[in-house]
PDB file of C-alpha atoms in Angstrom:
ATOM      1  CA  MET A   1       0.004  -0.023   0.027  1.00  0.00           C
ATOM      2  CA  ASP A   2       1.182   3.495  -0.744  1.00  0.00           C
ATOM      3  CA  ARG A   3       0.723   6.430   1.664  1.00  0.00           C
ATOM      4  CA  ARG A   4      -2.657   7.329   0.056  1.00  0.00           C
ATOM      5  CA  GLU A   5      -3.972   3.746   0.599  1.00  0.00           C
ATOM      6  CA  ILE A   6      -2.686   3.725   4.091  1.00  0.00           C
ATOM      7  CA  ALA A   7      -4.438   7.038   4.813  1.00  0.00           C
ATOM      8  CA  ALA A   8      -7.688   5.610   3.339  1.00  0.00           C
ATOM      9  CA  LEU A   9      -7.264   2.461   5.530  1.00  0.00           C
ATOM     10  CA  LEU A  10      -6.803   4.587   8.647  1.00  0.00           C
ATOM     11  CA  ALA A  11      -9.774   6.657   7.794  1.00  0.00           C
ATOM     12  CA  TYR A  12     -11.826   3.477   7.370  1.00  0.00           C
ATOM     13  CA  ILE A  13     -10.476   2.091  10.768  1.00  0.00           C
ATOM     14  CA  GLY A  14     -11.297   5.406  12.491  1.00  0.00           C
ATOM     15  CA  ARG A  15     -14.948   5.160  11.505  1.00  0.00           C
ATOM     16  CA  LEU A  16     -15.167   1.753  13.096  1.00  0.00           C
ATOM     17  CA  ASP A  17     -12.999   2.536  16.130  1.00  0.00           C
ATOM     18  CA  PRO A  18     -12.673   6.160  17.072  1.00  0.00           C
ATOM     19  CA  ARG A  19      -9.791   5.344  19.464  1.00  0.00           C
ATOM     20  CA  THR A  20      -7.391   5.232  16.444  1.00  0.00           C
ATOM     21  CA  ILE A  21      -8.252   8.751  15.319  1.00  0.00           C
ATOM     22  CA  ARG A  22      -5.341  11.217  15.811  1.00  0.00           C
ATOM     23  CA  THR A  23      -6.553  14.880  16.040  1.00  0.00           C
ATOM     24  CA  ASP A  24      -3.068  16.420  16.340  1.00  0.00           C
ATOM     25  CA  GLN A  25      -1.491  16.924  12.964  1.00  0.00           C
ATOM     26  CA  GLY A  26       1.943  15.774  14.158  1.00  0.00           C
ATOM     27  CA  GLU A  27       0.617  12.523  15.764  1.00  0.00           C
ATOM     28  CA  ALA A  28      -1.468  11.835  12.624  1.00  0.00           C
ATOM     29  CA  ARG A  29       1.651  12.197  10.443  1.00  0.00           C
ATOM     30  CA  ASP A  30       3.641   9.918  12.758  1.00  0.00           C
ATOM     31  CA  GLN A  31       0.861   7.343  12.723  1.00  0.00           C
ATOM     32  CA  LEU A  32       0.681   7.493   8.853  1.00  0.00           C
ATOM     33  CA  ALA A  33       4.446   7.034   8.615  1.00  0.00           C
ATOM     34  CA  GLN A  34       4.504   4.107  11.080  1.00  0.00           C
ATOM     35  CA  TRP A  35       1.656   2.184   9.311  1.00  0.00           C
ATOM     36  CA  HIS A  36       3.261   2.791   5.865  1.00  0.00           C
ATOM     37  CA  GLU A  37       6.638   1.522   7.132  1.00  0.00           C
ATOM     38  CA  LEU A  38       5.046  -1.646   8.491  1.00  0.00           C
ATOM     39  CA  LEU A  39       2.451  -2.280   5.741  1.00  0.00           C
ATOM     40  CA  GLY A  40       4.106  -0.920   2.708  1.00  0.00           C
ATOM     41  CA  ASP A  41       4.439  -4.408   1.164  1.00  0.00           C
ATOM     42  CA  VAL A  42       0.851  -5.436   2.039  1.00  0.00           C
ATOM     43  CA  PRO A  43      -1.716  -4.662  -0.735  1.00  0.00           C
ATOM     44  CA  MET A  44      -5.014  -3.016  -0.002  1.00  0.00           C
ATOM     45  CA  ALA A  45      -6.868  -5.724  -1.992  1.00  0.00           C
ATOM     46  CA  THR A  46      -6.116  -8.398  -4.495  1.00  0.00           C
ATOM     47  CA  PRO A  47      -8.334 -10.011  -7.174  1.00  0.00           C
ATOM     48  CA  HIS A  48      -8.408 -13.293  -5.299  1.00  0.00           C
ATOM     49  CA  GLY A  49      -9.851 -12.816  -1.778  1.00  0.00           C
ATOM     50  CA  TRP A  50      -7.557 -10.444   0.153  1.00  0.00           C
ATOM     51  CA  ASP A  51      -8.797  -7.066   1.467  1.00  0.00           C
ATOM     52  CA  ALA A  52      -6.983  -5.224   4.218  1.00  0.00           C
ATOM     53  CA  ARG A  53     -10.273  -3.520   5.208  1.00  0.00           C
ATOM     54  CA  VAL A  54     -11.890  -6.902   5.863  1.00  0.00           C
ATOM     55  CA  ALA A  55      -8.842  -7.958   8.019  1.00  0.00           C
ATOM     56  CA  ALA A  56      -9.160  -4.658   9.986  1.00  0.00           C
ATOM     57  CA  ARG A  57     -12.909  -5.009  10.446  1.00  0.00           C
ATOM     58  CA  GLN A  58     -12.553  -8.608  11.694  1.00  0.00           C
ATOM     59  CA  HIS A  59     -10.038  -7.592  14.285  1.00  0.00           C
ATOM     60  CA  ILE A  60     -12.213  -4.683  15.486  1.00  0.00           C
ATOM     61  CA  ARG A  61     -15.222  -6.929  15.619  1.00  0.00           C
ATOM     62  CA  VAL A  62     -13.773  -9.724  17.723  1.00  0.00           C
ATOM     63  CA  SER A  63     -10.964  -7.987  19.769  1.00  0.00           C
ATOM     64  CA  PRO A  64     -11.362  -5.436  22.575  1.00  0.00           C
ATOM     65  CA  TYR A  65      -7.813  -4.139  21.918  1.00  0.00           C
ATOM     66  CA  GLN A  66      -7.017  -1.218  19.654  1.00  0.00           C
ATOM     67  CA  ILE A  67      -5.821  -2.325  16.246  1.00  0.00           C
ATOM     68  CA  LEU A  68      -2.139  -2.346  15.370  1.00  0.00           C
ATOM     69  CA  PRO A  69      -0.387  -2.774  11.974  1.00  0.00           C
ATOM     70  CA  ALA A  70       0.452  -6.318  13.075  1.00  0.00           C
ATOM     71  CA  ASP A  71      -3.199  -7.125  13.134  1.00  0.00           C
ATOM     72  CA  VAL A  72      -3.339  -6.497   9.409  1.00  0.00           C
ATOM     73  CA  ALA A  73       0.118  -7.939   8.580  1.00  0.00           C
ATOM     74  CA  ARG A  74      -0.568 -11.355  10.303  1.00  0.00           C
ATOM     75  CA  PRO A  75      -3.681 -12.160   8.249  1.00  0.00           C
ATOM     76  CA  TRP A  76      -1.778 -11.153   5.125  1.00  0.00           C
ATOM     77  CA  GLU A  77       1.150 -13.603   5.876  1.00  0.00           C
ATOM     78  CA  SER A  78      -1.392 -16.343   6.634  1.00  0.00           C
ATOM     79  CA  TYR A  79      -3.073 -15.552   3.237  1.00  0.00           C
ATOM     80  CA  ARG A  80       0.312 -15.891   1.479  1.00  0.00           C
ATOM     81  CA  ARG A  81       1.267 -19.128   3.185  1.00  0.00           C
ATOM     82  CA  ASP A  82      -2.072 -20.787   2.355  1.00  0.00           C
ATOM     83  CA  ARG A  83      -1.891 -19.875  -1.271  1.00  0.00           C
ATOM     84  CA  LEU A  84       1.714 -21.181  -1.671  1.00  0.00           C
ATOM     85  CA  ALA A  85       0.755 -24.278   0.257  1.00  0.00           C
ATOM     86  CA  ARG A  86      -1.963 -24.994  -2.369  1.00  0.00           C
ATOM     87  CA  HIS A  87       0.299 -24.175  -5.319  1.00  0.00           C
ATOM     88  CA  SER A  88       2.052 -26.730  -7.474  1.00  0.00           C
ATOM     89  CA  ASP A  89       4.676 -25.298  -9.804  1.00  0.00           C
ATOM     90  CA  PRO A  90       3.462 -25.738 -13.398  1.00  0.00           C
ATOM     91  CA  THR A  91       6.125 -26.551 -16.058  1.00  0.00           C
ATOM     92  CA  PRO A  92       7.538 -23.268 -17.283  1.00  0.00           C
ATOM     93  CA  SER A  93       7.178 -22.417 -20.920  1.00  0.00           C
ATOM     94  CA  ALA A  94      10.796 -21.237 -21.097  1.00  0.00           C
ATOM     95  CA  ASP A  95      13.591 -23.342 -22.653  1.00  0.00           C
ATOM     96  CA  PRO A  96      14.806 -25.745 -19.962  1.00  0.00           C
ATOM     97  CA  ASP A  97      18.316 -25.313 -21.220  1.00  0.00           C
ATOM     98  CA  ASP A  98      18.047 -21.678 -20.294  1.00  0.00           C
ATOM     99  CA  GLN A  99      18.399 -22.027 -16.519  1.00  0.00           C
ATOM    100  CA  ALA A 100      18.053 -18.307 -15.774  1.00  0.00           C
ATOM    101  CA  ALA A 101      14.784 -17.961 -17.734  1.00  0.00           C
ATOM    102  CA  TRP A 102      13.469 -21.238 -16.323  1.00  0.00           C
ATOM    103  CA  THR A 103      14.217 -20.085 -12.728  1.00  0.00           C
ATOM    104  CA  ALA A 104      12.855 -16.580 -13.362  1.00  0.00           C
ATOM    105  CA  GLU A 105       9.554 -17.916 -14.664  1.00  0.00           C
ATOM    106  CA  LEU A 106       9.093 -20.231 -11.650  1.00  0.00           C
ATOM    107  CA  VAL A 107       9.924 -17.465  -9.223  1.00  0.00           C
ATOM    108  CA  GLY A 108       7.625 -15.046 -11.024  1.00  0.00           C
ATOM    109  CA  THR A 109       4.717 -17.514 -10.861  1.00  0.00           C
ATOM    110  CA  ARG A 110       5.217 -18.065  -7.144  1.00  0.00           C
ATOM    111  CA  ARG A 111       5.387 -14.351  -6.473  1.00  0.00           C
ATOM    112  CA  ALA A 112       2.193 -13.758  -8.359  1.00  0.00           C
ATOM    113  CA  VAL A 113       0.418 -16.518  -6.436  1.00  0.00           C
ATOM    114  CA  ALA A 114       1.660 -15.245  -3.098  1.00  0.00           C
ATOM    115  CA  ALA A 115       0.737 -11.680  -3.932  1.00  0.00           C
ATOM    116  CA  GLY A 116      -2.780 -12.729  -4.812  1.00  0.00           C
ATOM    117  CA  THR A 117      -2.649 -11.654  -8.501  1.00  0.00           C
ATOM    118  CA  ALA A 118      -2.741 -15.245  -9.776  1.00  0.00           C
ATOM    119  CA  GLN A 119      -4.539 -18.351  -8.675  1.00  0.00           C
ATOM    120  CA  PRO A 120      -2.576 -21.341  -7.238  1.00  0.00           C
ATOM    121  CA  ALA A 121      -1.914 -24.065  -9.808  1.00  0.00           C
ATOM    122  CA  GLN A 122      -3.004 -27.284  -8.191  1.00  0.00           C
ATOM    123  CA  ALA A 123      -1.754 -30.661  -9.418  1.00  0.00           C
ATOM    124  CA  ARG A 124      -4.621 -32.696 -11.063  1.00  0.00           C
ATOM    125  CA  ALA A 125      -5.190 -36.122  -9.534  1.00  0.00           C
ATOM    126  CA  ILE A 126      -4.827 -39.061 -11.985  1.00  0.00           C
ATOM    127  CA  THR A 127      -6.477 -41.691  -9.821  1.00  0.00           C
ATOM    128  CA  SER A 128     -10.070 -42.159  -8.835  1.00  0.00           C
ATOM    129  CA  GLY A 129     -11.322 -40.321  -5.821  1.00  0.00           C
ATOM    130  CA  ARG A 130     -13.903 -37.764  -4.775  1.00  0.00           C
ATOM    131  CA  ASP A 131     -13.087 -35.522  -7.708  1.00  0.00           C
ATOM    132  CA  ARG A 132     -13.708 -36.694 -11.232  1.00  0.00           C
ATOM    133  CA  ILE A 133     -10.617 -38.014 -12.970  1.00  0.00           C
ATOM    134  CA  ASP A 134      -9.338 -36.659 -16.305  1.00  0.00           C
ATOM    135  CA  PRO A 135     -11.785 -37.859 -19.068  1.00  0.00           C
ATOM    136  CA  ARG A 136      -8.855 -38.824 -21.267  1.00  0.00           C
ATOM    137  CA  LEU A 137      -7.333 -41.000 -18.599  1.00  0.00           C
ATOM    138  CA  GLU A 138     -10.795 -42.583 -17.861  1.00  0.00           C
ATOM    139  CA  ALA A 139     -11.264 -43.445 -21.601  1.00  0.00           C
ATOM    140  CA  ARG A 140      -7.754 -44.868 -21.749  1.00  0.00           C
ATOM    141  CA  LEU A 141      -8.339 -47.121 -18.693  1.00  0.00           C
ATOM    142  CA  ARG A 142     -11.680 -48.384 -20.195  1.00  0.00           C
ATOM    143  CA  GLN A 143      -9.767 -49.204 -23.386  1.00  0.00           C
ATOM    144  CA  ILE A 144      -6.980 -51.208 -21.884  1.00  0.00           C
ATOM    145  CA  GLY A 145      -8.730 -52.310 -18.748  1.00  0.00           C
ATOM    146  CA  SER A 146      -5.728 -51.533 -16.520  1.00  0.00           C
ATOM    147  CA  CYS A 147      -3.064 -48.954 -15.859  1.00  0.00           C
ATOM    148  CA  ILE A 148      -0.544 -51.564 -17.220  1.00  0.00           C
ATOM    149  CA  PRO A 149      -1.096 -52.324 -20.890  1.00  0.00           C
ATOM    150  CA  PRO A 150      -1.501 -56.023 -21.702  1.00  0.00           C
ATOM    151  CA  ALA A 151       1.729 -56.180 -23.655  1.00  0.00           C
ATOM    152  CA  ALA A 152       3.690 -54.778 -20.727  1.00  0.00           C
ATOM    153  CA  ARG A 153       1.937 -57.077 -18.446  1.00  0.00           C
ATOM    154  CA  ALA A 154       2.892 -60.060 -20.511  1.00  0.00           C
ATOM    155  CA  ALA A 155       6.506 -58.845 -20.664  1.00  0.00           C
ATOM    156  CA  LEU A 156       6.665 -58.571 -16.899  1.00  0.00           C
ATOM    157  CA  ALA A 157       5.162 -61.975 -16.206  1.00  0.00           C
ATOM    158  CA  PRO A 158       8.489 -63.946 -16.194  1.00  0.00           C
ATOM    159  CA  TYR A 159       9.956 -61.523 -13.658  1.00  0.00           C
ATOM    160  CA  ARG A 160       7.044 -61.665 -11.237  1.00  0.00           C
ATOM    161  CA  PRO A 161       5.589 -65.202 -11.473  1.00  0.00           C
ATOM    162  CA  ALA A 162       3.644 -65.065  -8.236  1.00  0.00           C
ATOM    163  CA  ARG A 163       1.762 -61.939  -9.463  1.00  0.00           C
ATOM    164  CA  ALA A 164       1.171 -63.499 -12.889  1.00  0.00           C
ATOM    165  CA  ALA A 165      -0.250 -66.657 -11.323  1.00  0.00           C
ATOM    166  CA  ARG A 166      -2.525 -64.633  -9.238  1.00  0.00           C
ATOM    167  CA  GLU A 167      -3.830 -62.603 -12.208  1.00  0.00           C
ATOM    168  CA  VAL A 168      -4.424 -65.843 -14.180  1.00  0.00           C
ATOM    169  CA  ALA A 169      -6.366 -67.362 -11.279  1.00  0.00           C
ATOM    170  CA  VAL A 170      -8.541 -64.250 -10.798  1.00  0.00           C
ATOM    171  CA  ALA A 171      -9.235 -64.112 -14.566  1.00  0.00           C
ATOM    172  CA  GLN A 172     -10.401 -67.711 -14.526  1.00  0.00           C
ATOM    173  CA  GLY A 173     -12.745 -67.118 -11.582  1.00  0.00           C
ATOM    174  CA  LEU A 174     -10.585 -69.116  -9.176  1.00  0.00           C
ATOM    175  CA  PRO A 175     -10.148 -67.917  -5.521  1.00  0.00           C
ATOM    176  CA  ASP A 176      -7.484 -65.339  -4.969  1.00  0.00           C
ATOM    177  CA  ALA A 177      -5.027 -67.142  -2.655  1.00  0.00           C
ATOM    178  CA  LEU A 178      -3.033 -64.047  -1.900  1.00  0.00           C
ATOM    179  CA  SER A 179      -6.065 -62.369  -0.324  1.00  0.00           C
ATOM    180  CA  VAL A 180      -5.691 -64.376   2.805  1.00  0.00           C
ATOM    181  CA  LYS A 181      -2.724 -65.108   5.195  1.00  0.00           C
ATOM    182  CA  CYS A 182      -0.869 -68.370   4.643  1.00  0.00           C
ATOM    183  CA  GLU A 183      -1.027 -70.534   7.719  1.00  0.00           C
ATOM    184  CA  TRP A 184       1.970 -72.596   6.599  1.00  0.00           C
ATOM    185  CA  CYS A 185       4.685 -69.910   5.840  1.00  0.00           C
ATOM    186  CA  LEU A 186       2.848 -66.996   7.564  1.00  0.00           C
ATOM    187  CA  ALA A 187       2.914 -64.831   4.408  1.00  0.00           C
ATOM    188  CA  GLN A 188       0.715 -61.822   4.942  1.00  0.00           C
ATOM    189  CA  PRO A 189      -2.205 -60.966   2.518  1.00  0.00           C
ATOM    190  CA  GLY A 190      -0.798 -59.681  -0.704  1.00  0.00           C
ATOM    191  CA  GLU A 191       2.607 -61.309  -0.215  1.00  0.00           C
ATOM    192  CA  PRO A 192       3.637 -64.479  -2.069  1.00  0.00           C
ATOM    193  CA  CYS A 193       4.257 -67.684  -0.134  1.00  0.00           C
ATOM    194  CA  ARG A 194       7.789 -68.623   0.675  1.00  0.00           C
ATOM    195  CA  ARG A 195       9.605 -71.865   0.614  1.00  0.00           C
ATOM    196  CA  ARG A 196      12.163 -72.859   3.224  1.00  0.00           C
ATOM    197  CA  ARG A 197      15.705 -73.901   2.385  1.00  0.00           C
ATOM    198  CA  ILE A 198      16.979 -76.476   4.858  1.00  0.00           C
ATOM    199  CA  GLY A 199      20.636 -76.809   5.737  1.00  0.00           C
ATOM    200  CA  PRO A 200      22.605 -80.014   6.441  1.00  0.00           C
ATOM    201  CA  ASP A 201      21.780 -79.640  10.170  1.00  0.00           C
ATOM    202  CA  ASP A 202      18.034 -79.591   9.333  1.00  0.00           C
ATOM    203  CA  GLY A 203      17.795 -75.895  10.247  1.00  0.00           C
ATOM    204  CA  VAL A 204      16.117 -73.290   8.081  1.00  0.00           C
ATOM    205  CA  ARG A 205      18.860 -71.345   6.343  1.00  0.00           C
ATOM    206  CA  THR A 206      16.735 -68.991   4.332  1.00  0.00           C
ATOM    207  CA  THR A 207      13.464 -68.621   2.497  1.00  0.00           C
ATOM    208  CA  ALA A 208      12.645 -67.796  -1.118  1.00  0.00           C
ATOM    209  CA  PRO A 209       9.374 -66.627  -2.733  1.00  0.00           C
ATOM    210  CA  ARG A 210       7.205 -69.326  -4.382  1.00  0.00           C
ATOM    211  CA  ALA A 211       5.687 -68.894  -7.823  1.00  0.00           C
ATOM    212  CA  THR A 212       2.572 -70.676  -6.584  1.00  0.00           C
ATOM    213  CA  PRO A 213       0.837 -70.414  -3.178  1.00  0.00           C
ATOM    214  CA  HIS A 214       0.734 -73.275  -0.679  1.00  0.00           C
ATOM    215  CA  PRO A 215      -2.226 -75.635  -1.164  1.00  0.00           C
ATOM    216  CA  GLY A 216      -3.576 -74.847   2.309  1.00  0.00           C
ATOM    217  CA  ARG A 217      -3.663 -71.089   1.351  1.00  0.00           C
ATOM    218  CA  VAL A 218      -5.587 -71.858  -1.731  1.00  0.00           C
ATOM    219  CA  ASP A 219      -8.114 -73.977   0.217  1.00  0.00           C
ATOM    220  CA  LEU A 220      -8.530 -71.197   2.807  1.00  0.00           C
ATOM    221  CA  ALA A 221      -9.144 -68.620   0.048  1.00  0.00           C
ATOM    222  CA  ALA A 222     -11.715 -70.924  -1.524  1.00  0.00           C
ATOM    223  CA  ALA A 223     -13.506 -71.369   1.766  1.00  0.00           C
ATOM    224  CA  ARG A 224     -13.532 -67.633   2.413  1.00  0.00           C
ATOM    225  CA  GLN A 225     -14.908 -67.064  -1.156  1.00  0.00           C
ATOM    226  CA  ALA A 226     -17.686 -69.708  -0.659  1.00  0.00           C
ATOM    227  CA  GLN A 227     -18.829 -68.310   2.805  1.00  0.00           C
ATOM    228  CA  PRO A 228     -20.961 -65.378   1.416  1.00  0.00           C
ATOM    229  CA  SER A 229     -22.759 -67.613  -1.039  1.00  0.00           C
ATOM    230  CA  GLU A 230     -23.479 -70.231   1.578  1.00  0.00           C
ATOM    231  CA  GLN A 231     -24.766 -67.645   4.033  1.00  0.00           C
ATOM    232  CA  VAL A 232     -27.158 -66.284   1.374  1.00  0.00           C
ATOM    233  CA  GLN A 233     -28.456 -69.826   0.624  1.00  0.00           C
ATOM    234  CA  GLN A 234     -29.301 -70.568   4.288  1.00  0.00           C
ATOM    235  CA  PRO A 235     -33.006 -70.321   4.928  1.00  0.00           C
ATOM    236  CA  ALA A 236     -34.112 -67.763   7.476  1.00  0.00           C
ATOM    237  CA  LEU A 237     -34.992 -69.155  10.899  1.00  0.00           C
ATOM    238  CA  ALA A 238     -38.651 -68.831  11.885  1.00  0.00           C
TER     239      ALA A 238
END
């Protein structure tokens, strides 16, 4: 704010709280100089929600104490922090090989967001959630059926046999063995079963992941899968 805006703000505050009015010309000049020194970098208003008069009115409305420049500066700093916290740096349009121009554009964007002259650029979510996902991504997922294309999934199968076996079982309508804990090797849900490597002294030296789950884990998953249907088929008791 320049000196004229500070004078306008003080006049507005004086109408709401007469205690701030200075009738002596020297005191009024000193008050104007003090407020300008402390609030010179705070704008009177921005296009996106900030207004120094609103901050002053809020303080006068809820506080019994006479307003000070800090009571306007604190809400302004909170406003700046909130906007920067919601801002994700967009990719600059400058040549990335020109480090100075790239950095200058990033800094300029952040300053505009903090000053309230530009809206924060928020990163768009690419997964499903409360907000609607990008229609292009949604159409692509419907087309391929998964975030991993079939060709890439087939190429990865030799390197993750347990996951490949699980996908084949689910596609064939068989129970998902990895959805339950294995009672034999104690593998947690989602983890592949492990086989034990026994040393000459009959002690377990190490374990290694199995490409297929233990039979008991498959039976447990099948039993869990059959439970809901059996419960539905049971007749209601009179």
